[in-house]
Amino acid sequence: MTYCVALKLNAGVVMLSDTRTNAGLDNISTYRKMFFFENPGERVIGIMTAGSLSVTQTALARIHEAIHHDEADETTSIMKAPTMLQIATIIGNTLARTRREIAGQFQDLQASAASASMIVAGQRAGGEMRLFLIYPEGNFIEATDDTPFLQIGEHKYGKPILDRVVRPETSLADAQKAVLLSMDSTLRSNLSVGMPLDLAVIAKDECRVGTMRRIAEDDPQFRAMSAAWSEALRESFIKMPI
Amino acid sequence: MTYCVALKLNAGVVMLSDTRTNAGLDNISTYRKMFFFENPGERVIGIMTAGSLSVTQTALARIHEAIHHDEADETTSIMKAPTMLQIATIIGNTLARTRREIAGQFQDLQASAASASMIVAGQRAGGEMRLFLIYPEGNFIEATDDTPFLQIGEHKYGKPILDRVVRPETSLADAQKAVLLSMDSTLRSNLSVGMPLDLAVIAKDECRVGTMRRIAEDDPQFRAMSAAWSEALRESFIKMPI
């Protein structure tokens, strides 16, 4: 499995993904699930992926190919499309087509074996910053002020902390804490989500990736935060009246 | 859906269930999901149910009928079976048989539409206190010192807090806090789990239900705990170093 989460705040977007991929419990690998397409200052597009690696890798390769194709135009290239909505549509169509083709290759198995979803975040100069969750069928939903975060993969363990602390006015610094704590809860409760992590921040109107950090298993900062949070929870728990 | 959780501690067992049942999103009802069979001082058996209401109600009715049957014996009646293991076996067989029959009645639909699982806790005088999770097929697993809690239904939202604070040596008072906070996280993040709640405590070697409490939506104690926990989490979050 996978856990990817993105927050859309007044100040920008924060994205976090794990890197664990498994084909069965005895075949575990590390694969990047966060990708950027960037023309700094003009547009930035971040994509996170969950689900069948064969689907997501092929879909991303096709998105990439379409950008560099001789006849790339604004209906096929996410680097030429004029709006984030059209970018999400291109990505959704590519994902859906890839998923259908691969699912067709093993009709005997469950279709879910070839499922995949994506989170797409970004901004074009002059446009709004937007955040989408793209379903396996290519349709998508968008984050709003009421629901400023989107998750794919193993989303349940890490949702309570987000429900409690994330608001559109949350700062980018607090947002990074929130997604890391959400991931920490998921890592502790589910083996199929694993380190290292990829964390990225896109500040509003900058149209470029600001912070981009890979957090390794032995990252002292993340370990300290994880330990401090456990300690804080235990202390709060002990002090809690019954 | 449902959320039921039970902890098996050195000091006894704590059980908590919600009461929301839904057949579609527009047909929501309140049904008890926690049941006791008791011969105080001799044996106590607690059962919590998740899944198809038609399966769990029928299975429980059959368990009940088998107790009062003229020919009830230790292989059919959970009030006569000599050990908790045999009690779990009787319950598992009844659940599996009921589920198979009902699933057979709508072969066209997914079998999962008639799935159900149970948590069974209890003790017989002279025996150990035990806690089982019974799968739809009737097989079961048991809580151990390494994994002192079992959950059925919407278990993911409320697992992180249990992973962090529950140990076999946790007191019964702290255990009640832990399951209520685990439920609180679930209630906030998932609409298909709903108040009121049923909370029960069985102290070790008493072979009777000690505390039994229904917690209503407006329960001041639960609301205060929920608010205090939110506040504690937010405060810890703000103080957390990044």
Short mmCIF file of C-alpha atoms in Angstrom, two decimals:
data_model
loop_
_atom_site.label_atom_id
_atom_site.label_comp_id
_atom_site.label_asym_id
_atom_site.label_seq_id
_atom_site.Cartn_x
_atom_site.Cartn_y
_atom_site.Cartn_z
CA MET A 1 0.00 0.00 0.00
CA THR A 2 0.82 3.64 0.19
CA TYR A 3 -0.01 6.75 2.10
CA CYS A 4 0.03 10.12 0.38
CA VAL A 5 -1.51 13.31 1.73
CA ALA A 6 -1.69 16.88 0.50
CA LEU A 7 -3.02 19.99 2.20
CA LYS A 8 -4.25 23.05 0.34
CA LEU A 9 -3.89 26.08 2.56
CA ASN A 10 -4.20 29.79 2.07
CA ALA A 11 -0.40 29.91 2.08
CA GLY A 12 0.21 27.08 -0.37
CA VAL A 13 0.30 23.32 -0.72
CA VAL A 14 2.14 20.74 1.38
CA MET A 15 2.60 17.21 0.02
CA LEU A 16 3.89 14.08 1.74
CA SER A 17 4.26 10.53 0.46
CA ASP A 18 5.82 7.31 1.64
CA THR A 19 7.87 5.12 -0.71
CA ARG A 20 6.92 1.53 0.11
CA THR A 21 5.78 -0.70 -2.70
CA ASN A 22 5.01 -4.34 -2.28
CA ALA A 23 4.01 -7.17 -4.57
CA GLY A 24 3.08 -9.63 -1.89
CA LEU A 25 4.50 -9.41 1.60
CA ASP A 26 7.86 -10.86 0.58
CA ASN A 27 8.57 -8.47 -2.26
CA ILE A 28 8.98 -5.02 -0.81
CA SER A 29 10.71 -2.17 -2.58
CA THR A 30 11.25 1.54 -2.36
CA TYR A 31 9.78 3.63 -5.17
CA ARG A 32 9.28 7.35 -5.37
CA LYS A 33 5.58 8.25 -5.44
CA MET A 34 5.95 12.03 -5.73
CA PHE A 35 6.79 13.72 -9.04
CA PHE A 36 7.08 17.29 -10.21
CA PHE A 37 6.65 18.98 -13.56
CA GLU A 38 7.90 22.51 -13.34
CA ASN A 39 8.52 25.61 -15.40
CA PRO A 40 9.63 27.73 -12.47
CA GLY A 41 7.63 30.91 -12.13
CA GLU A 42 5.22 29.88 -14.88
CA ARG A 43 3.75 26.61 -13.59
CA VAL A 44 4.35 23.86 -11.08
CA ILE A 45 2.54 20.53 -11.03
CA GLY A 46 3.01 17.93 -8.30
CA ILE A 47 1.69 14.39 -8.68
CA MET A 48 1.53 11.67 -6.02
CA THR A 49 0.51 8.11 -6.87
CA ALA A 50 -1.10 5.15 -5.11
CA GLY A 51 -2.08 1.71 -6.34
CA SER A 52 -0.64 -0.63 -8.93
CA LEU A 53 2.92 0.40 -9.73
CA SER A 54 2.61 -0.85 -13.32
CA VAL A 55 -0.35 1.49 -13.83
CA THR A 56 1.14 4.55 -12.17
CA GLN A 57 4.57 4.19 -13.77
CA THR A 58 3.08 3.72 -17.23
CA ALA A 59 0.65 6.59 -16.79
CA LEU A 60 3.46 8.90 -15.64
CA ALA A 61 5.68 7.80 -18.53
CA ARG A 62 2.85 8.65 -20.92
CA ILE A 63 2.29 12.05 -19.30
CA HIS A 64 6.01 12.65 -19.72
CA GLU A 65 6.04 11.45 -23.34
CA ALA A 66 3.08 13.63 -24.20
CA ILE A 67 5.00 16.69 -22.99
CA HIS A 68 7.95 15.94 -25.23
CA HIS A 69 5.95 14.78 -28.23
CA ASP A 70 6.54 16.76 -31.44
CA GLU A 71 2.86 17.59 -31.71
CA ALA A 72 2.34 18.32 -28.02
CA ASP A 73 -0.40 20.92 -27.62
CA GLU A 74 -2.55 22.31 -24.86
CA THR A 75 -4.92 19.34 -25.03
CA THR A 76 -2.21 16.71 -24.57
CA SER A 77 0.69 18.28 -22.63
CA ILE A 78 0.31 19.25 -18.99
CA MET A 79 3.09 21.81 -19.59
CA LYS A 80 0.97 23.58 -22.21
CA ALA A 81 -2.57 23.20 -20.82
CA PRO A 82 -3.84 26.65 -19.82
CA THR A 83 -5.51 25.75 -16.50
CA MET A 84 -5.08 23.35 -13.57
CA LEU A 85 -8.51 21.95 -14.40
CA GLN A 86 -7.34 20.96 -17.88
CA ILE A 87 -4.13 19.58 -16.42
CA ALA A 88 -6.17 17.40 -14.04
CA THR A 89 -8.29 16.27 -16.98
CA ILE A 90 -5.27 15.23 -19.05
CA ILE A 91 -3.79 13.33 -16.10
CA GLY A 92 -7.15 11.72 -15.31
CA ASN A 93 -7.66 10.58 -18.89
CA THR A 94 -4.14 9.17 -19.06
CA LEU A 95 -4.58 7.31 -15.77
CA ALA A 96 -7.97 5.89 -16.78
CA ARG A 97 -6.76 4.74 -20.20
CA THR A 98 -3.65 3.09 -18.73
CA ARG A 99 -5.64 1.39 -15.98
CA ARG A 100 -8.21 0.04 -18.47
CA GLU A 101 -5.51 -1.35 -20.74
CA ILE A 102 -3.62 -3.07 -17.96
CA ALA A 103 -6.79 -4.39 -16.31
CA GLY A 104 -7.71 -5.86 -19.71
CA GLN A 105 -4.43 -7.77 -19.73
CA PHE A 106 -5.47 -9.89 -16.78
CA GLN A 107 -9.19 -10.25 -17.10
CA ASP A 108 -9.22 -13.32 -14.94
CA LEU A 109 -8.05 -11.40 -11.90
CA GLN A 110 -9.95 -8.80 -9.97
CA ALA A 111 -10.01 -5.45 -11.74
CA SER A 112 -8.90 -3.91 -8.45
CA ALA A 113 -5.51 -5.52 -8.98
CA ALA A 114 -4.84 -2.87 -11.60
CA SER A 115 -6.31 0.11 -9.81
CA ALA A 116 -4.53 3.35 -9.07
CA SER A 117 -5.28 6.90 -7.98
CA MET A 118 -3.37 10.15 -7.91
CA ILE A 119 -3.19 13.47 -6.13
CA VAL A 120 -2.43 16.44 -8.37
CA ALA A 121 -1.50 19.83 -6.96
CA GLY A 122 -0.27 22.94 -8.67
CA GLN A 123 -0.61 26.44 -9.97
CA ARG A 124 -0.16 28.35 -13.20
CA ALA A 125 0.96 31.97 -13.11
CA GLY A 126 -2.19 34.07 -12.98
CA GLY A 127 -4.32 31.13 -11.89
CA GLU A 128 -5.35 29.74 -8.53
CA MET A 129 -3.46 27.07 -6.65
CA ARG A 130 -5.50 23.88 -6.88
CA LEU A 131 -5.48 20.38 -5.45
CA PHE A 132 -7.22 17.35 -6.98
CA LEU A 133 -7.72 13.69 -6.16
CA ILE A 134 -7.97 11.64 -9.36
CA TYR A 135 -9.87 8.36 -9.18
CA PRO A 136 -8.95 5.21 -11.13
CA GLU A 137 -11.70 5.99 -13.67
CA GLY A 138 -10.17 9.41 -14.40
CA ASN A 139 -12.81 11.54 -12.69
CA PHE A 140 -11.64 13.78 -9.88
CA ILE A 141 -12.60 15.86 -6.87
CA GLU A 142 -11.02 19.06 -5.63
CA ALA A 143 -9.97 20.22 -2.16
CA THR A 144 -12.00 23.12 -0.78
CA ASP A 145 -11.92 25.36 2.29
CA ASP A 146 -14.28 22.92 4.03
CA THR A 147 -12.05 19.96 3.21
CA PRO A 148 -8.56 21.35 2.80
CA PHE A 149 -6.80 17.98 2.55
CA LEU A 150 -6.86 14.97 0.26
CA GLN A 151 -5.43 11.51 0.89
CA ILE A 152 -4.81 8.37 -1.17
CA GLY A 153 -3.83 4.87 -0.04
CA GLU A 154 -4.00 3.94 3.64
CA HIS A 155 -5.78 7.12 4.63
CA LYS A 156 -7.74 6.17 7.74
CA TYR A 157 -5.02 5.93 10.43
CA GLY A 158 -3.77 9.43 9.72
CA LYS A 159 -7.11 11.18 9.24
CA PRO A 160 -8.08 11.96 12.86
CA ILE A 161 -5.11 14.28 13.45
CA LEU A 162 -5.80 16.14 10.18
CA ASP A 163 -9.50 16.47 11.03
CA ARG A 164 -8.52 18.10 14.30
CA VAL A 165 -5.76 20.51 13.36
CA VAL A 166 -5.84 21.44 9.67
CA ARG A 167 -7.68 24.59 8.61
CA PRO A 168 -7.18 26.74 5.48
CA GLU A 169 -5.39 29.31 7.63
CA THR A 170 -2.88 26.75 8.99
CA SER A 171 0.68 27.96 8.31
CA LEU A 172 3.01 26.06 5.99
CA ALA A 173 5.23 25.21 8.98
CA ASP A 174 2.32 23.79 10.98
CA ALA A 175 1.07 22.02 7.88
CA GLN A 176 4.37 20.16 7.59
CA LYS A 177 4.05 19.08 11.21
CA ALA A 178 0.48 17.95 10.59
CA VAL A 179 1.26 15.76 7.59
CA LEU A 180 4.33 14.27 9.29
CA LEU A 181 2.31 13.38 12.41
CA SER A 182 -0.44 11.97 10.22
CA MET A 183 2.18 9.84 8.47
CA ASP A 184 3.73 8.86 11.80
CA SER A 185 0.41 7.42 13.01
CA THR A 186 0.07 5.52 9.75
CA LEU A 187 3.61 4.15 9.85
CA ARG A 188 3.08 2.86 13.39
CA SER A 189 -0.19 1.13 12.61
CA ASN A 190 0.36 -0.23 9.11
CA LEU A 191 3.37 -2.13 7.85
CA SER A 192 2.55 -1.58 4.19
CA VAL A 193 3.46 2.10 4.51
CA GLY A 194 7.18 2.71 4.94
CA MET A 195 10.08 5.13 5.12
CA PRO A 196 11.74 7.03 3.54
CA LEU A 197 9.27 9.87 3.01
CA ASP A 198 9.13 12.65 0.44
CA LEU A 199 7.96 16.04 1.67
CA ALA A 200 7.37 19.05 -0.58
CA VAL A 201 6.06 22.56 -0.08
CA ILE A 202 4.77 24.84 -2.83
CA ALA A 203 4.15 28.36 -1.59
CA LYS A 204 1.25 30.19 -3.15
CA ASP A 205 1.96 32.23 -6.28
CA GLU A 206 5.58 31.12 -6.49
CA CYS A 207 4.80 28.52 -9.17
CA ARG A 208 7.83 26.49 -8.18
CA VAL A 209 8.68 23.76 -5.67
CA GLY A 210 9.93 25.52 -2.55
CA THR A 211 11.08 22.91 -0.05
CA MET A 212 11.74 19.36 -1.22
CA ARG A 213 13.04 16.97 1.39
CA ARG A 214 13.64 13.23 1.56
CA ILE A 215 13.26 11.99 5.11
CA ALA A 216 15.22 8.80 5.74
CA GLU A 217 14.53 6.16 8.37
CA ASP A 218 17.23 7.60 10.63
CA ASP A 219 16.33 11.26 10.09
CA PRO A 220 17.02 12.78 13.54
CA GLN A 221 14.43 15.54 13.14
CA PHE A 222 11.62 13.16 12.21
CA ARG A 223 12.57 10.70 14.94
CA ALA A 224 12.58 13.48 17.51
CA MET A 225 9.19 14.70 16.35
CA SER A 226 7.78 11.20 16.42
CA ALA A 227 9.10 10.58 19.93
CA ALA A 228 7.92 13.97 21.17
CA TRP A 229 4.44 13.33 19.78
CA SER A 230 4.22 9.90 21.40
CA GLU A 231 5.34 11.43 24.66
CA ALA A 232 2.86 14.30 24.36
CA LEU A 233 0.02 11.89 23.61
CA ARG A 234 0.90 9.67 26.54
CA GLU A 235 1.16 12.64 28.88
CA SER A 236 -2.15 14.07 27.69
CA PHE A 237 -3.67 10.64 28.08
CA ILE A 238 -2.48 10.29 31.66
CA LYS A 239 -3.74 13.76 32.58
CA MET A 240 -7.10 13.20 30.90
CA PRO A 241 -9.98 13.08 33.40
CA ILE A 242 -12.21 10.05 33.15
CA MET B 1 -20.61 0.22 9.62
CA THR B 2 -19.61 -0.26 13.19
CA TYR B 3 -16.74 0.18 15.55
CA CYS B 4 -16.24 -2.27 18.41
CA VAL B 5 -13.07 -2.62 20.45
CA ALA B 6 -12.08 -4.78 23.40
CA LEU B 7 -8.92 -4.74 25.51
CA LYS B 8 -7.66 -7.73 27.46
CA LEU B 9 -5.57 -6.52 30.36
CA ASN B 10 -4.07 -8.13 33.41
CA ALA B 11 -6.90 -6.58 35.41
CA GLY B 12 -9.77 -7.65 33.15
CA VAL B 13 -11.55 -6.84 29.93
CA VAL B 14 -12.97 -3.52 28.70
CA MET B 15 -15.45 -3.51 25.82
CA LEU B 16 -16.86 -0.60 23.82
CA SER B 17 -19.26 -0.55 20.87
CA ASP B 18 -21.20 2.03 18.92
CA THR B 19 -24.83 1.46 17.93
CA ARG B 20 -25.18 2.80 14.40
CA THR B 21 -26.60 0.52 11.76
CA ASN B 22 -27.32 1.58 8.24
CA ALA B 23 -28.86 -0.01 5.18
CA GLY B 24 -27.86 2.63 2.70
CA LEU B 25 -27.11 6.17 3.75
CA ASP B 26 -30.79 7.09 4.12
CA ASN B 27 -31.75 4.26 6.42
CA ILE B 28 -29.91 4.70 9.68
CA SER B 29 -30.93 3.07 12.94
CA THR B 30 -29.70 2.44 16.44
CA TYR B 31 -29.12 -1.19 17.39
CA ARG B 32 -27.30 -2.61 20.35
CA LYS B 33 -24.16 -4.45 19.29
CA MET B 34 -23.01 -5.64 22.73
CA PHE B 35 -24.60 -8.63 24.44
CA PHE B 36 -23.92 -10.55 27.64
CA PHE B 37 -24.58 -14.08 28.74
CA GLU B 38 -23.96 -14.40 32.43
CA ASN B 39 -24.19 -16.79 35.33
CA PRO B 40 -22.71 -14.39 37.85
CA GLY B 41 -19.71 -15.83 39.65
CA GLU B 42 -19.65 -18.91 37.41
CA ARG B 43 -19.26 -17.48 33.91
CA VAL B 44 -19.59 -14.28 31.94
CA ILE B 45 -19.54 -14.03 28.15
CA GLY B 46 -19.61 -10.74 26.26
CA ILE B 47 -20.27 -10.61 22.53
CA MET B 48 -19.94 -7.61 20.20
CA THR B 49 -21.06 -7.76 16.58
CA ALA B 50 -20.17 -6.06 13.29
CA GLY B 51 -21.45 -6.55 9.77
CA SER B 52 -24.80 -7.55 8.33
CA LEU B 53 -27.50 -7.05 10.97
CA SER B 54 -29.56 -9.92 9.57
CA VAL B 55 -26.61 -12.26 10.09
CA THR B 56 -25.65 -11.07 13.57
CA GLN B 57 -29.21 -10.94 14.90
CA THR B 58 -30.00 -14.41 13.57
CA ALA B 59 -26.73 -15.85 14.88
CA LEU B 60 -27.35 -14.35 18.33
CA ALA B 61 -30.93 -15.62 18.35
CA ARG B 62 -29.63 -19.10 17.56
CA ILE B 63 -27.00 -18.90 20.29
CA HIS B 64 -29.79 -17.90 22.65
CA GLU B 65 -32.13 -20.67 21.47
CA ALA B 66 -29.39 -23.26 21.84
CA ILE B 67 -28.98 -22.28 25.50
CA HIS B 68 -32.67 -22.79 26.24
CA HIS B 69 -33.11 -25.88 24.09
CA ASP B 70 -34.34 -28.99 25.93
CA GLU B 71 -31.32 -30.95 24.80
CA ALA B 72 -28.78 -28.19 25.36
CA ASP B 73 -25.43 -29.70 26.25
CA GLU B 74 -21.84 -28.61 26.51
CA THR B 75 -21.34 -28.90 22.75
CA THR B 76 -24.27 -26.63 21.85
CA SER B 77 -24.85 -24.21 24.74
CA ILE B 78 -22.36 -21.48 25.55
CA MET B 79 -23.72 -21.58 29.13
CA LYS B 80 -22.67 -25.21 29.49
CA ALA B 81 -19.45 -25.38 27.45
CA PRO B 82 -16.58 -26.01 29.86
CA THR B 83 -14.00 -23.58 28.41
CA MET B 84 -13.85 -20.20 26.68
CA LEU B 85 -12.22 -21.93 23.71
CA GLN B 86 -15.25 -24.17 23.29
CA ILE B 87 -17.55 -21.20 23.76
CA ALA B 88 -15.72 -19.36 20.97
CA THR B 89 -16.02 -22.46 18.80
CA ILE B 90 -19.79 -22.70 19.30
CA ILE B 91 -20.22 -19.01 18.53
CA GLY B 92 -17.93 -19.25 15.49
CA ASN B 93 -19.81 -22.24 14.09
CA THR B 94 -23.16 -20.53 14.61
CA LEU B 95 -21.95 -17.34 12.94
CA ALA B 96 -20.45 -19.21 9.97
CA ARG B 97 -23.56 -21.35 9.42
CA THR B 98 -25.87 -18.32 9.60
CA ARG B 99 -23.69 -16.30 7.27
CA ARG B 100 -23.52 -19.11 4.69
CA GLU B 101 -27.29 -19.57 4.72
CA ILE B 102 -28.05 -15.88 4.31
CA ALA B 103 -25.35 -15.40 1.68
CA GLY B 104 -26.95 -18.29 -0.21
CA GLN B 105 -30.24 -16.41 -0.26
CA PHE B 106 -28.83 -13.69 -2.48
CA GLN B 107 -26.30 -15.41 -4.66
CA ASP B 108 -26.43 -12.68 -7.24
CA LEU B 109 -25.03 -10.10 -4.86
CA GLN B 110 -21.55 -9.97 -3.45
CA ALA B 111 -21.02 -12.47 -0.66
CA SER B 112 -19.63 -9.62 1.39
CA ALA B 113 -23.15 -8.21 1.65
CA ALA B 114 -23.86 -10.96 4.16
CA SER B 115 -20.62 -10.85 6.10
CA ALA B 116 -20.28 -10.41 9.84
CA SER B 117 -17.70 -10.76 12.57
CA MET B 118 -17.77 -10.84 16.36
CA ILE B 119 -15.63 -10.16 19.39
CA VAL B 120 -16.12 -12.63 22.24
CA ALA B 121 -14.73 -11.99 25.71
CA GLY B 122 -15.25 -13.85 28.92
CA GLN B 123 -14.19 -16.08 31.73
CA ARG B 124 -15.36 -19.25 33.46
CA ALA B 125 -14.67 -19.74 37.17
CA GLY B 126 -11.33 -21.50 37.42
CA GLY B 127 -10.37 -20.62 33.86
CA GLU B 128 -8.49 -17.75 32.30
CA MET B 129 -10.10 -14.57 31.03
CA ARG B 130 -9.96 -14.71 27.23
CA LEU B 131 -10.73 -12.48 24.28
CA PHE B 132 -11.40 -13.66 20.72
CA LEU B 133 -12.12 -12.13 17.33
CA ILE B 134 -14.38 -14.42 15.29
CA TYR B 135 -14.19 -14.11 11.50
CA PRO B 136 -17.17 -14.53 9.15
CA GLU B 137 -16.01 -18.06 8.33
CA GLY B 138 -16.13 -19.04 12.01
CA ASN B 139 -12.39 -19.26 12.62
CA PHE B 140 -10.95 -16.99 15.28
CA ILE B 141 -7.86 -15.36 16.74
CA GLU B 142 -7.12 -14.53 20.36
CA ALA B 143 -5.71 -11.44 22.05
CA THR B 144 -2.29 -11.90 23.62
CA ASP B 145 0.10 -9.84 25.73
CA ASP B 146 1.76 -8.63 22.55
CA THR B 147 -1.57 -7.58 21.04
CA PRO B 148 -3.86 -6.90 23.96
CA PHE B 149 -6.71 -5.43 21.91
CA LEU B 150 -9.05 -6.59 19.16
CA GLN B 151 -11.25 -4.46 16.91
CA ILE B 152 -14.05 -5.09 14.41
CA GLY B 153 -15.69 -2.73 11.93
CA GLU B 154 -14.12 0.66 11.19
CA HIS B 155 -10.93 -0.12 13.10
CA LYS B 156 -8.29 2.04 11.45
CA TYR B 157 -9.12 5.55 12.71
CA GLY B 158 -8.98 4.46 16.34
CA LYS B 159 -5.96 2.17 16.17
CA PRO B 160 -3.08 4.68 16.52
CA ILE B 161 -4.10 5.77 20.03
CA LEU B 162 -4.43 2.13 21.16
CA ASP B 163 -1.06 1.24 19.64
CA ARG B 164 0.51 4.02 21.69
CA VAL B 165 -1.08 3.65 25.12
CA VAL B 166 -2.47 0.15 25.69
CA ARG B 167 -0.30 -2.43 27.45
CA PRO B 168 -1.35 -5.53 29.44
CA GLU B 169 -0.58 -3.66 32.66
CA THR B 170 -2.86 -0.72 31.75
CA SER B 171 -5.42 -0.18 34.54
CA LEU B 172 -9.13 -0.68 33.94
CA ALA B 173 -9.68 3.05 34.47
CA ASP B 174 -7.05 4.00 31.87
CA ALA B 175 -8.37 1.29 29.57
CA GLN B 176 -11.80 2.93 29.59
CA LYS B 177 -10.20 6.25 28.67
CA ALA B 178 -8.25 4.55 25.87
CA VAL B 179 -11.26 2.89 24.23
CA LEU B 180 -13.36 6.05 24.55
CA LEU B 181 -10.63 8.17 22.92
CA SER B 182 -10.22 5.54 20.22
CA MET B 183 -13.98 5.72 19.61
CA ASP B 184 -13.89 9.53 19.69
CA SER B 185 -11.36 9.61 16.84
CA THR B 186 -13.50 7.18 14.87
CA LEU B 187 -16.72 9.12 15.46
CA ARG B 188 -15.08 12.33 14.25
CA SER B 189 -13.70 10.79 11.07
CA ASN B 190 -16.43 8.37 10.01
CA LEU B 191 -20.14 9.07 9.79
CA SER B 192 -21.09 5.40 9.70
CA VAL B 193 -20.11 5.02 13.34
CA GLY B 194 -22.48 6.75 15.76
CA MET B 195 -23.60 7.43 19.32
CA PRO B 196 -24.87 6.19 21.72
CA LEU B 197 -22.08 3.92 22.91
CA ASP B 198 -22.10 0.84 25.13
CA LEU B 199 -19.19 0.46 27.55
CA ALA B 200 -18.63 -2.59 29.74
CA VAL B 201 -15.93 -3.69 32.16
CA ILE B 202 -15.38 -7.25 33.36
CA ALA B 203 -12.85 -7.43 36.18
CA LYS B 204 -10.65 -10.50 36.24
CA ASP B 205 -11.92 -13.49 38.22
CA GLU B 206 -15.25 -11.86 39.05
CA CYS B 207 -17.06 -13.77 36.29
CA ARG B 208 -19.71 -11.08 36.06
CA VAL B 209 -20.23 -7.78 34.23
CA GLY B 210 -18.91 -5.07 36.53
CA THR B 211 -19.60 -1.68 34.97
CA MET B 212 -22.15 -1.42 32.16
CA ARG B 213 -22.80 2.04 30.86
CA ARG B 214 -24.73 3.49 27.93
CA ILE B 215 -23.19 6.77 26.82
CA ALA B 216 -25.70 9.03 25.08
CA GLU B 217 -24.94 11.78 22.58
CA ASP B 218 -25.28 14.45 25.27
CA ASP B 219 -23.36 12.57 27.97
CA PRO B 220 -21.53 15.40 29.78
CA GLN B 221 -18.62 13.20 30.86
CA PHE B 222 -17.93 11.92 27.35
CA ARG B 223 -18.31 15.38 25.84
CA ALA B 224 -15.89 16.81 28.38
CA MET B 225 -13.37 14.05 27.68
CA SER B 226 -13.71 14.52 23.94
CA ALA B 227 -13.23 18.29 24.22
CA ALA B 228 -10.29 17.89 26.63
CA TRP B 229 -8.60 15.44 24.27
CA SER B 230 -9.05 17.72 21.27
CA GLU B 231 -7.63 20.58 23.29
CA ALA B 232 -4.70 18.48 24.53
CA LEU B 233 -3.92 17.34 20.98
CA ARG B 234 -4.05 20.87 19.63
CA GLU B 235 -1.86 22.16 22.45
CA SER B 236 0.66 19.35 21.98
CA PHE B 237 0.59 20.04 18.26
CA ILE B 238 1.34 23.73 18.70
CA LYS B 239 4.20 23.03 21.13
CA MET B 240 5.69 20.34 18.89
CA PRO B 241 9.09 21.34 17.45
CA ILE B 242 9.41 21.04 13.70
#
